[in-house]
């Protein structure tokens, strides 16, 4: 008698999902050719700091989704806030002098949270839109006050500020420019302040910071201070590989900006709402920005919403220029969407009620000390972090800091082995980022690091087996 064929329903469903996804969807930040062959990981459920795929496998989500699910993946209060608002007012806009009550409440609450003296809030749908709006307002502001040549914006190499045309131009990652005809005119980039990677032999962090500030000043002078309007910067550079500023960097940089009347735009999309152990990255590093952008943890990522906060001085100029033009001709259909606003407002209430900063500060040392335990590993060049964000940079040679060849895919291999061991992290090149939900406990931190350690050992075995060498 012929043997009957047994079909695994879960495996069959997985193959069907992959086929349908490949047939219908373009994925961001994905090798599309590889995706056509390998298909997606389909996530179907979440609980606390864990998510589950369609096959029932559970993963500790060590990146909070995309740096954003601060309250984890099952906060009922946010779901209930969305439901109540959907029943009350599911959609309205803020064009043409319209407002919603929940949007007003959120604006007031957010300004109370602000890291500096901010006067007004402009709501958007993402960090990219927030930074894009900031770039537009730089021009609008300077036109209003008669400085029609002062329009250039400086960003930094390896910075990440989004993917809209202006925000992607501000982003200092060549892969974000290649093929898109970016950056656009008026966007400048100065060096990345990564001391481990770019510090000179014998140079202290303070010396390096002084060199970076001097380089910024020389770029402003070369361009002409009358043409340079703003610097946009993340307090901690996230997608660059969680790069912390070297000692004295921000004091020196802000002194240069003040000298030449150059605005500071703080991109708090990743750092904001407690990630660094302070409410804002600006607070953690002593920034005094003129504009602040935020998103992600504003709603714990549960619904798309972001914001740009501006000083009174900037708002006064907006009043003047909009009066001259007849209207402030900027906005998005979903700016201040009432359901997203309700979820964001409830998120901020939870941060206050649960004293989240206290929790973050109590568990962050466990994560940071746990990361440091990998510093002696043969593949680890640098361990860096603050609060509940960090990174481990893999290198081919610890002594020379030489990286692996890009084509070796060492970081990507570690991430895939992490999936095998039940952890989701992210590789930026060969820098492995950690950014778990802010609700994570010490036991869950230990589990995250244990699973990472297993993936790291698998990666070491692969490197040794293949005899991978440093990049030329």
Short mmCIF file of C-alpha atoms in Angstrom, two decimals:
data_model
loop_
_atom_site.label_atom_id
_atom_site.label_comp_id
_atom_site.label_asym_id
_atom_site.label_seq_id
_atom_site.Cartn_x
_atom_site.Cartn_y
_atom_site.Cartn_z
CA UNK A 1 0.00 0.00 0.00
CA UNK A 2 1.32 3.45 -0.89
CA UNK A 3 2.36 5.54 2.09
CA UNK A 4 0.04 8.48 2.73
CA UNK A 5 1.47 11.99 2.52
CA UNK A 6 1.12 14.09 5.68
CA UNK A 7 0.94 17.86 5.14
CA UNK A 8 1.89 20.24 7.96
CA UNK A 9 -0.94 22.84 7.97
CA UNK A 10 1.26 25.51 9.57
CA UNK A 11 4.01 25.04 6.99
CA UNK A 12 1.46 25.11 4.17
CA UNK A 13 -0.09 28.31 5.52
CA UNK A 14 3.38 29.85 5.82
CA UNK A 15 4.19 29.05 2.21
CA UNK A 16 0.85 30.48 1.10
CA UNK A 17 1.43 33.73 3.03
CA UNK A 18 4.91 34.07 1.51
CA UNK A 19 3.55 33.52 -2.00
CA UNK A 20 0.79 36.09 -1.54
CA UNK A 21 3.16 38.65 -0.01
CA UNK A 22 5.69 38.31 -2.82
CA UNK A 23 2.90 38.70 -5.34
CA UNK A 24 1.50 41.90 -3.85
CA UNK A 25 3.87 43.92 -1.65
CA UNK A 26 6.96 46.12 -1.98
CA UNK A 27 8.83 46.06 1.34
CA UNK A 28 10.83 49.00 2.70
CA UNK A 29 14.52 48.50 3.42
CA UNK A 30 14.46 45.05 1.87
CA UNK A 31 16.62 43.35 -0.74
CA UNK A 32 13.75 42.84 -3.17
CA UNK A 33 15.54 40.15 -5.18
CA UNK A 34 16.33 38.12 -2.06
CA UNK A 35 12.79 38.63 -0.83
CA UNK A 36 11.44 37.08 -4.03
CA UNK A 37 13.33 33.91 -3.10
CA UNK A 38 13.12 33.82 0.69
CA UNK A 39 9.78 35.52 1.41
CA UNK A 40 8.77 37.32 4.62
CA UNK A 41 8.63 36.55 8.30
CA UNK A 42 4.90 37.00 8.95
CA UNK A 43 4.18 38.33 12.45
CA UNK A 44 0.63 37.73 13.68
CA UNK A 45 0.51 38.40 17.43
CA UNK A 46 2.23 40.31 20.22
CA UNK A 47 2.27 40.19 24.02
CA UNK A 48 4.45 42.38 26.19
CA UNK A 49 7.98 42.37 24.74
CA UNK A 50 7.30 39.28 22.61
CA UNK A 51 5.83 38.76 19.14
CA UNK A 52 4.74 35.53 17.44
CA UNK A 53 4.93 34.50 13.81
CA UNK A 54 2.31 32.63 11.80
CA UNK A 55 3.97 29.30 12.66
CA UNK A 56 3.56 29.94 16.37
CA UNK A 57 7.22 30.72 17.10
CA UNK A 58 7.78 33.42 19.71
CA UNK A 59 10.51 36.06 19.53
CA UNK A 60 11.72 38.60 22.06
CA UNK A 61 11.43 41.83 20.08
CA UNK A 62 14.74 43.51 20.91
CA UNK A 63 14.08 46.49 18.63
CA UNK A 64 10.59 47.46 19.86
CA UNK A 65 9.43 47.01 16.28
CA UNK A 66 11.30 49.91 14.68
CA UNK A 67 12.58 51.70 17.81
CA UNK A 68 9.02 52.57 18.75
CA UNK A 69 6.82 50.07 20.66
CA UNK A 70 7.75 51.58 24.02
CA UNK A 71 4.77 50.03 25.82
CA UNK A 72 5.20 46.66 24.18
CA UNK A 73 2.71 44.90 21.96
CA UNK A 74 -0.38 44.45 24.14
CA UNK A 75 -1.19 47.68 26.00
CA UNK A 76 -4.98 47.51 26.23
CA UNK A 77 -5.37 51.14 27.32
CA UNK A 78 -4.12 52.28 23.91
CA UNK A 79 -6.49 49.93 22.07
CA UNK A 80 -9.37 51.14 24.21
CA UNK A 81 -8.44 54.79 23.65
CA UNK A 82 -8.50 54.20 19.89
CA UNK A 83 -11.85 52.40 20.11
CA UNK A 84 -13.48 55.15 22.18
CA UNK A 85 -12.27 57.82 19.77
CA UNK A 86 -13.37 55.81 16.74
CA UNK A 87 -16.88 55.77 18.15
CA UNK A 88 -16.83 59.45 19.07
CA UNK A 89 -15.06 61.10 16.10
CA UNK A 90 -13.21 58.68 13.82
CA UNK A 91 -11.79 61.29 11.47
CA UNK A 92 -11.41 65.02 11.18
CA UNK A 93 -8.79 67.44 9.96
CA UNK A 94 -7.02 70.58 11.19
CA UNK A 95 -7.14 72.60 7.96
CA UNK A 96 -8.96 75.94 7.65
CA UNK A 97 -9.09 76.81 11.38
CA UNK A 98 -10.60 73.47 12.36
CA UNK A 99 -9.51 71.60 15.48
CA UNK A 100 -10.48 68.58 17.56
CA UNK A 101 -10.74 68.52 21.33
CA UNK A 102 -8.38 65.56 21.63
CA UNK A 103 -5.83 67.26 19.38
CA UNK A 104 -5.86 70.33 21.61
CA UNK A 105 -5.38 68.14 24.69
CA UNK A 106 -2.46 66.35 23.06
CA UNK A 107 -0.76 69.58 22.01
CA UNK A 108 -0.97 70.94 25.56
CA UNK A 109 0.34 67.72 27.05
CA UNK A 110 3.20 67.46 24.55
CA UNK A 111 4.33 71.04 25.16
CA UNK A 112 4.41 70.27 28.87
CA UNK A 113 6.75 67.38 28.06
CA UNK A 114 8.98 69.47 25.76
CA UNK A 115 12.75 69.46 26.38
CA UNK A 116 13.16 73.21 25.85
CA UNK A 117 11.00 76.30 25.62
CA UNK A 118 8.69 75.27 22.79
CA UNK A 119 5.67 77.35 21.88
CA UNK A 120 3.60 75.49 19.29
CA UNK A 121 3.09 71.99 17.89
CA UNK A 122 2.53 70.95 14.29
CA UNK A 123 1.24 67.38 13.99
CA UNK A 124 2.35 65.01 11.24
CA UNK A 125 2.18 61.27 10.59
CA UNK A 126 5.80 60.16 10.89
CA UNK A 127 9.32 61.20 11.78
CA UNK A 128 10.08 61.70 8.10
CA UNK A 129 7.22 64.17 7.77
CA UNK A 130 8.30 65.95 10.96
CA UNK A 131 11.83 66.46 9.66
CA UNK A 132 10.57 67.36 6.19
CA UNK A 133 8.35 70.00 7.76
CA UNK A 134 11.27 71.33 9.80
CA UNK A 135 13.30 71.71 6.61
CA UNK A 136 10.48 73.66 4.95
CA UNK A 137 10.08 75.91 7.99
CA UNK A 138 13.77 76.77 7.94
CA UNK A 139 13.19 78.44 4.58
CA UNK A 140 9.82 79.92 5.59
CA UNK A 141 11.27 81.41 8.77
CA UNK A 142 14.24 83.03 7.07
CA UNK A 143 12.09 84.42 4.26
CA UNK A 144 9.81 85.94 6.89
CA UNK A 145 12.65 87.77 8.63
CA UNK A 146 14.31 88.90 5.42
CA UNK A 147 17.29 86.52 5.39
CA UNK A 148 16.54 85.17 1.95
CA UNK A 149 20.00 83.64 1.45
CA UNK A 150 20.19 81.85 4.81
CA UNK A 151 18.65 78.52 3.79
CA UNK A 152 21.27 75.76 3.86
CA UNK A 153 20.83 72.95 6.36
CA UNK A 154 23.75 70.94 7.71
CA UNK A 155 23.38 67.31 8.68
CA UNK A 156 26.00 64.69 9.51
CA UNK A 157 27.37 61.66 7.73
CA UNK A 158 25.52 58.50 8.80
CA UNK A 159 22.65 60.54 10.26
CA UNK A 160 19.13 59.23 9.71
CA UNK A 161 16.27 61.69 9.36
CA UNK A 162 13.72 59.90 7.18
CA UNK A 163 12.85 59.01 3.60
CA UNK A 164 10.78 61.84 2.14
CA UNK A 165 12.72 63.86 -0.44
CA UNK A 166 14.01 66.47 2.00
CA UNK A 167 14.38 64.09 4.96
CA UNK A 168 16.22 61.51 2.86
CA UNK A 169 18.53 64.27 1.67
CA UNK A 170 19.22 65.18 5.30
CA UNK A 171 19.93 61.52 5.98
CA UNK A 172 23.66 60.97 5.67
CA UNK A 173 23.60 57.40 4.37
CA UNK A 174 24.74 56.94 0.75
CA UNK A 175 22.37 54.01 0.18
CA UNK A 176 19.45 56.36 0.87
CA UNK A 177 20.64 58.67 -1.90
CA UNK A 178 21.78 56.16 -4.50
CA UNK A 179 19.32 55.80 -7.35
CA UNK A 180 17.00 58.54 -6.04
CA UNK A 181 18.97 61.58 -7.30
CA UNK A 182 19.54 62.77 -3.75
CA UNK A 183 20.51 64.84 -1.86
CA UNK A 184 18.71 67.91 -3.13
CA UNK A 185 20.42 71.29 -3.26
CA UNK A 186 20.95 73.17 -0.03
CA UNK A 187 21.71 70.12 2.12
CA UNK A 188 25.26 69.78 3.45
CA UNK A 189 26.93 67.02 5.44
CA UNK A 190 29.79 67.15 7.93
CA UNK A 191 31.66 64.28 9.60
CA UNK A 192 30.06 61.60 11.73
CA UNK A 193 31.15 62.10 15.37
CA UNK A 194 31.95 58.44 16.05
CA UNK A 195 35.08 58.48 18.19
CA UNK A 196 35.73 54.73 18.05
CA UNK A 197 35.67 54.66 14.26
CA UNK A 198 37.09 58.09 13.35
CA UNK A 199 39.22 59.21 16.27
CA UNK A 200 42.91 59.65 15.43
CA UNK A 201 45.70 57.74 17.21
CA UNK A 202 46.42 59.40 20.56
CA UNK A 203 43.37 61.64 20.30
CA UNK A 204 41.14 61.94 23.38
CA UNK A 205 37.36 62.15 23.15
CA UNK A 206 37.59 65.85 24.03
CA UNK A 207 40.21 66.41 21.31
CA UNK A 208 38.02 64.57 18.82
CA UNK A 209 34.97 66.63 19.83
CA UNK A 210 36.99 69.83 19.39
CA UNK A 211 38.07 68.66 15.92
CA UNK A 212 34.47 67.88 14.96
CA UNK A 213 33.26 71.29 16.18
CA UNK A 214 36.08 73.03 14.35
CA UNK A 215 35.24 71.14 11.17
CA UNK A 216 31.64 72.28 11.48
CA UNK A 217 32.76 75.87 11.97
CA UNK A 218 35.06 75.73 8.95
CA UNK A 219 32.23 74.36 6.81
CA UNK A 220 29.95 77.21 7.90
CA UNK A 221 32.67 79.74 7.09
CA UNK A 222 33.40 78.12 3.72
CA UNK A 223 29.72 78.20 2.75
CA UNK A 224 29.24 81.68 4.19
CA UNK A 225 27.42 82.11 7.54
CA UNK A 226 24.85 84.25 5.77
CA UNK A 227 23.78 81.14 3.81
CA UNK A 228 23.74 78.51 6.59
CA UNK A 229 20.45 78.34 8.49
CA UNK A 230 20.33 75.20 10.61
CA UNK A 231 21.95 72.02 11.86
CA UNK A 232 19.70 68.97 12.24
CA UNK A 233 20.96 66.23 14.52
CA UNK A 234 19.91 63.26 16.61
CA UNK A 235 21.16 63.52 20.20
CA UNK A 236 22.18 59.86 19.81
CA UNK A 237 22.55 58.70 16.20
CA UNK A 238 20.20 55.72 15.90
CA UNK A 239 20.31 54.08 12.48
CA UNK A 240 24.00 54.95 12.19
CA UNK A 241 24.57 52.24 14.78
CA UNK A 242 23.60 53.90 18.10
CA UNK A 243 26.49 56.38 18.10
CA UNK A 244 26.79 58.41 21.29
CA UNK A 245 28.30 61.90 21.14
CA UNK A 246 31.88 62.11 22.42
CA UNK A 247 32.53 64.03 25.64
CA UNK A 248 32.05 67.83 25.28
CA UNK A 249 30.75 67.44 21.69
CA UNK A 250 27.38 69.09 22.14
CA UNK A 251 28.72 71.98 24.22
CA UNK A 252 31.27 72.74 21.53
CA UNK A 253 28.86 72.34 18.62
CA UNK A 254 26.20 74.56 20.19
CA UNK A 255 28.81 77.24 20.81
CA UNK A 256 29.61 77.23 17.07
CA UNK A 257 25.93 77.40 16.13
CA UNK A 258 25.32 80.34 18.43
CA UNK A 259 28.34 82.19 17.03
CA UNK A 260 26.90 82.14 13.51
CA UNK A 261 23.17 82.32 14.35
CA UNK A 262 22.50 78.80 13.07
CA UNK A 263 19.39 77.06 14.39
CA UNK A 264 19.50 73.62 16.01
CA UNK A 265 16.82 71.09 15.05
CA UNK A 266 16.81 68.16 17.48
CA UNK A 267 15.60 64.96 15.86
CA UNK A 268 14.13 63.13 18.86
CA UNK A 269 12.28 60.51 16.81
CA UNK A 270 14.25 57.68 18.46
CA UNK A 271 15.60 59.36 21.59
CA UNK A 272 12.37 60.98 22.78
CA UNK A 273 10.14 59.77 25.63
CA UNK A 274 12.67 58.07 27.88
CA UNK A 275 14.82 55.96 25.62
CA UNK A 276 18.08 57.46 26.96
CA UNK A 277 17.00 57.38 30.61
CA UNK A 278 15.97 61.03 30.37
CA UNK A 279 12.67 62.18 28.89
CA UNK A 280 14.55 63.49 25.84
CA UNK A 281 17.95 62.97 24.33
CA UNK A 282 18.25 66.76 24.38
CA UNK A 283 17.94 66.66 28.17
CA UNK A 284 20.48 63.85 28.46
CA UNK A 285 23.12 65.79 26.51
CA UNK A 286 22.28 69.42 27.27
CA UNK A 287 20.85 70.50 23.91
CA UNK A 288 18.87 73.73 23.60
CA UNK A 289 17.08 73.26 20.27
CA UNK A 290 15.02 75.75 18.30
CA UNK A 291 12.86 72.97 16.87
CA UNK A 292 12.19 69.44 18.11
CA UNK A 293 10.82 66.56 16.03
CA UNK A 294 9.32 63.42 17.53
CA UNK A 295 7.26 60.37 16.52
CA UNK A 296 7.60 56.63 17.27
CA UNK A 297 7.20 56.45 21.09
CA UNK A 298 4.76 59.38 20.99
CA UNK A 299 2.07 56.74 20.44
CA UNK A 300 4.21 53.71 21.30
CA UNK A 301 3.99 53.11 17.57
CA UNK A 302 0.38 51.95 17.89
CA UNK A 303 -0.87 54.49 15.35
CA UNK A 304 1.10 56.75 12.98
CA UNK A 305 1.66 60.19 14.48
CA UNK A 306 4.56 62.58 14.87
CA UNK A 307 5.07 66.20 15.76
CA UNK A 308 7.28 69.21 15.20
CA UNK A 309 7.60 71.63 18.10
CA UNK A 310 8.90 75.15 17.48
CA UNK A 311 10.00 78.08 19.61
CA UNK A 312 7.97 81.28 19.96
CA UNK A 313 10.52 83.14 17.85
CA UNK A 314 9.92 80.77 14.95
CA UNK A 315 6.15 80.85 15.39
CA UNK A 316 6.17 84.67 15.33
CA UNK A 317 7.84 84.49 11.92
CA UNK A 318 5.26 81.98 10.70
CA UNK A 319 2.53 84.44 11.71
CA UNK A 320 4.20 87.22 9.76
CA UNK A 321 4.85 85.21 6.61
CA UNK A 322 1.43 83.54 6.54
CA UNK A 323 -0.17 86.96 6.93
CA UNK A 324 1.76 88.19 3.92
CA UNK A 325 0.89 85.09 1.87
CA UNK A 326 -2.72 84.90 3.01
CA UNK A 327 -2.44 81.40 4.42
CA UNK A 328 0.12 78.95 5.84
CA UNK A 329 0.24 76.62 2.85
CA UNK A 330 1.50 73.45 4.48
CA UNK A 331 -0.25 70.49 6.06
CA UNK A 332 -1.33 66.87 5.76
CA UNK A 333 -4.83 65.43 5.58
CA UNK A 334 -4.12 63.38 8.69
CA UNK A 335 -2.26 66.06 10.70
CA UNK A 336 -3.59 65.68 14.24
CA UNK A 337 -5.87 62.79 13.26
CA UNK A 338 -8.22 62.37 16.24
CA UNK A 339 -7.73 58.61 16.69
CA UNK A 340 -3.96 58.84 16.51
CA UNK A 341 -4.11 61.84 18.84
CA UNK A 342 -6.19 59.92 21.36
CA UNK A 343 -3.70 57.07 21.38
CA UNK A 344 -0.76 59.45 21.73
CA UNK A 345 -2.46 61.30 24.56
CA UNK A 346 -3.12 58.05 26.40
CA UNK A 347 0.51 57.05 25.84
CA UNK A 348 1.77 60.24 27.48
CA UNK A 349 -0.63 59.71 30.38
CA UNK A 350 0.74 56.20 30.90
CA UNK A 351 4.31 57.51 30.93
CA UNK A 352 3.35 59.90 33.71
CA UNK A 353 1.15 57.60 35.76
CA UNK A 354 3.60 54.69 35.74
CA UNK A 355 6.66 56.87 36.35
CA UNK A 356 8.35 55.34 33.36
CA UNK A 357 11.63 57.17 33.79
CA UNK A 358 12.06 55.51 37.16
CA UNK A 359 11.53 52.07 35.62
CA UNK A 360 13.91 52.77 32.73
CA UNK A 361 16.61 54.01 35.07
CA UNK A 362 16.21 50.96 37.29
CA UNK A 363 16.59 48.36 34.52
CA UNK A 364 18.93 50.19 32.11
CA UNK A 365 22.08 49.34 34.10
CA UNK A 366 21.22 45.66 33.71
CA UNK A 367 21.13 46.04 29.94
CA UNK A 368 24.22 48.23 29.67
CA UNK A 369 26.34 46.05 31.95
CA UNK A 370 25.05 42.97 30.13
CA UNK A 371 26.11 44.40 26.78
CA UNK A 372 29.55 45.23 28.18
CA UNK A 373 30.09 41.58 29.07
CA UNK A 374 30.49 40.92 25.34
CA UNK A 375 33.32 43.47 24.98
CA UNK A 376 36.03 40.80 25.23
CA UNK A 377 34.46 38.56 22.58
CA UNK A 378 36.71 37.97 19.55
CA UNK A 379 34.19 39.53 17.15
CA UNK A 380 33.30 42.59 19.23
CA UNK A 381 35.01 45.89 18.52
CA UNK A 382 32.93 48.35 20.51
CA UNK A 383 30.01 48.17 22.92
CA UNK A 384 28.08 51.42 23.32
CA UNK A 385 24.77 52.55 24.73
CA UNK A 386 22.75 54.66 27.11
CA UNK A 387 19.45 53.98 28.86
CA UNK A 388 17.59 51.27 26.97
CA UNK A 389 19.36 51.64 23.64
CA UNK A 390 22.71 50.21 22.65
CA UNK A 391 24.82 48.56 19.99
CA UNK A 392 27.57 46.01 19.60
CA UNK A 393 29.87 46.57 16.63
CA UNK A 394 31.36 43.47 15.07
CA UNK A 395 34.87 43.66 13.63
CA UNK A 396 37.26 41.34 11.83
CA UNK A 397 40.23 42.55 13.88
CA UNK A 398 39.83 43.88 17.41
CA UNK A 399 43.28 45.48 17.51
CA UNK A 400 43.06 47.43 14.26
CA UNK A 401 39.26 47.87 14.36
CA UNK A 402 39.16 46.62 10.77
CA UNK A 403 35.61 45.78 9.66
CA UNK A 404 34.51 42.76 7.70
CA UNK A 405 34.01 43.12 3.99
CA UNK A 406 30.50 44.37 3.36
CA UNK A 407 29.77 41.45 1.07
CA UNK A 408 30.48 38.96 3.87
CA UNK A 409 27.13 39.81 5.47
CA UNK A 410 28.32 39.07 9.00
CA UNK A 411 25.78 41.32 10.70
CA UNK A 412 22.96 39.89 8.61
CA UNK A 413 24.03 36.36 9.46
CA UNK A 414 23.90 37.15 13.18
CA UNK A 415 20.40 38.57 12.82
CA UNK A 416 19.22 35.41 11.05
CA UNK A 417 20.71 33.25 13.79
CA UNK A 418 18.98 35.49 16.29
CA UNK A 419 15.69 34.59 14.64
CA UNK A 420 16.61 30.93 15.06
CA UNK A 421 17.20 31.49 18.79
CA UNK A 422 14.03 33.57 19.25
CA UNK A 423 15.23 37.17 19.22
CA UNK A 424 14.69 40.03 16.77
CA UNK A 425 17.45 42.63 16.57
CA UNK A 426 18.68 44.85 13.74
CA UNK A 427 22.00 45.08 11.93
CA UNK A 428 23.20 48.43 10.59
CA UNK A 429 26.08 47.02 8.64
CA UNK A 430 27.89 45.02 11.31
CA UNK A 431 26.61 47.11 14.22
CA UNK A 432 23.89 45.17 16.04
CA UNK A 433 21.31 47.44 17.66
CA UNK A 434 19.32 46.82 20.84
CA UNK A 435 16.23 48.92 21.54
CA UNK A 436 13.70 46.82 23.48
CA UNK A 437 10.29 48.03 24.62
CA UNK A 438 10.64 50.32 27.63
CA UNK A 439 8.47 47.95 29.69
CA UNK A 440 11.17 45.26 29.58
CA UNK A 441 12.10 43.65 32.91
CA UNK A 442 15.53 42.60 34.15
CA UNK A 443 14.69 38.93 33.56
CA UNK A 444 13.66 39.72 29.99
CA UNK A 445 16.87 41.70 29.48
CA UNK A 446 18.82 38.65 30.63
CA UNK A 447 16.88 36.51 28.15
CA UNK A 448 17.51 38.99 25.33
CA UNK A 449 21.26 38.97 26.00
CA UNK A 450 21.36 35.19 26.37
CA UNK A 451 19.74 34.72 22.97
CA UNK A 452 22.02 37.32 21.43
CA UNK A 453 25.00 35.47 22.91
CA UNK A 454 23.88 32.26 21.23
CA UNK A 455 23.60 34.04 17.88
CA UNK A 456 27.01 35.64 18.41
CA UNK A 457 28.63 32.25 19.02
CA UNK A 458 27.00 30.89 15.86
CA UNK A 459 28.43 33.86 13.98
CA UNK A 460 31.91 33.28 15.36
CA UNK A 461 31.74 29.67 14.21
CA UNK A 462 30.67 30.80 10.74
CA UNK A 463 33.48 33.38 10.51
CA UNK A 464 36.07 30.80 11.57
CA UNK A 465 34.71 28.15 9.23
CA UNK A 466 34.72 30.47 6.23
CA UNK A 467 37.98 32.15 7.19
CA UNK A 468 36.51 35.61 6.70
CA UNK A 469 39.06 38.40 6.72
CA UNK A 470 38.95 42.14 7.20
CA UNK A 471 37.92 44.45 4.40
CA UNK A 472 40.74 45.85 2.30
#
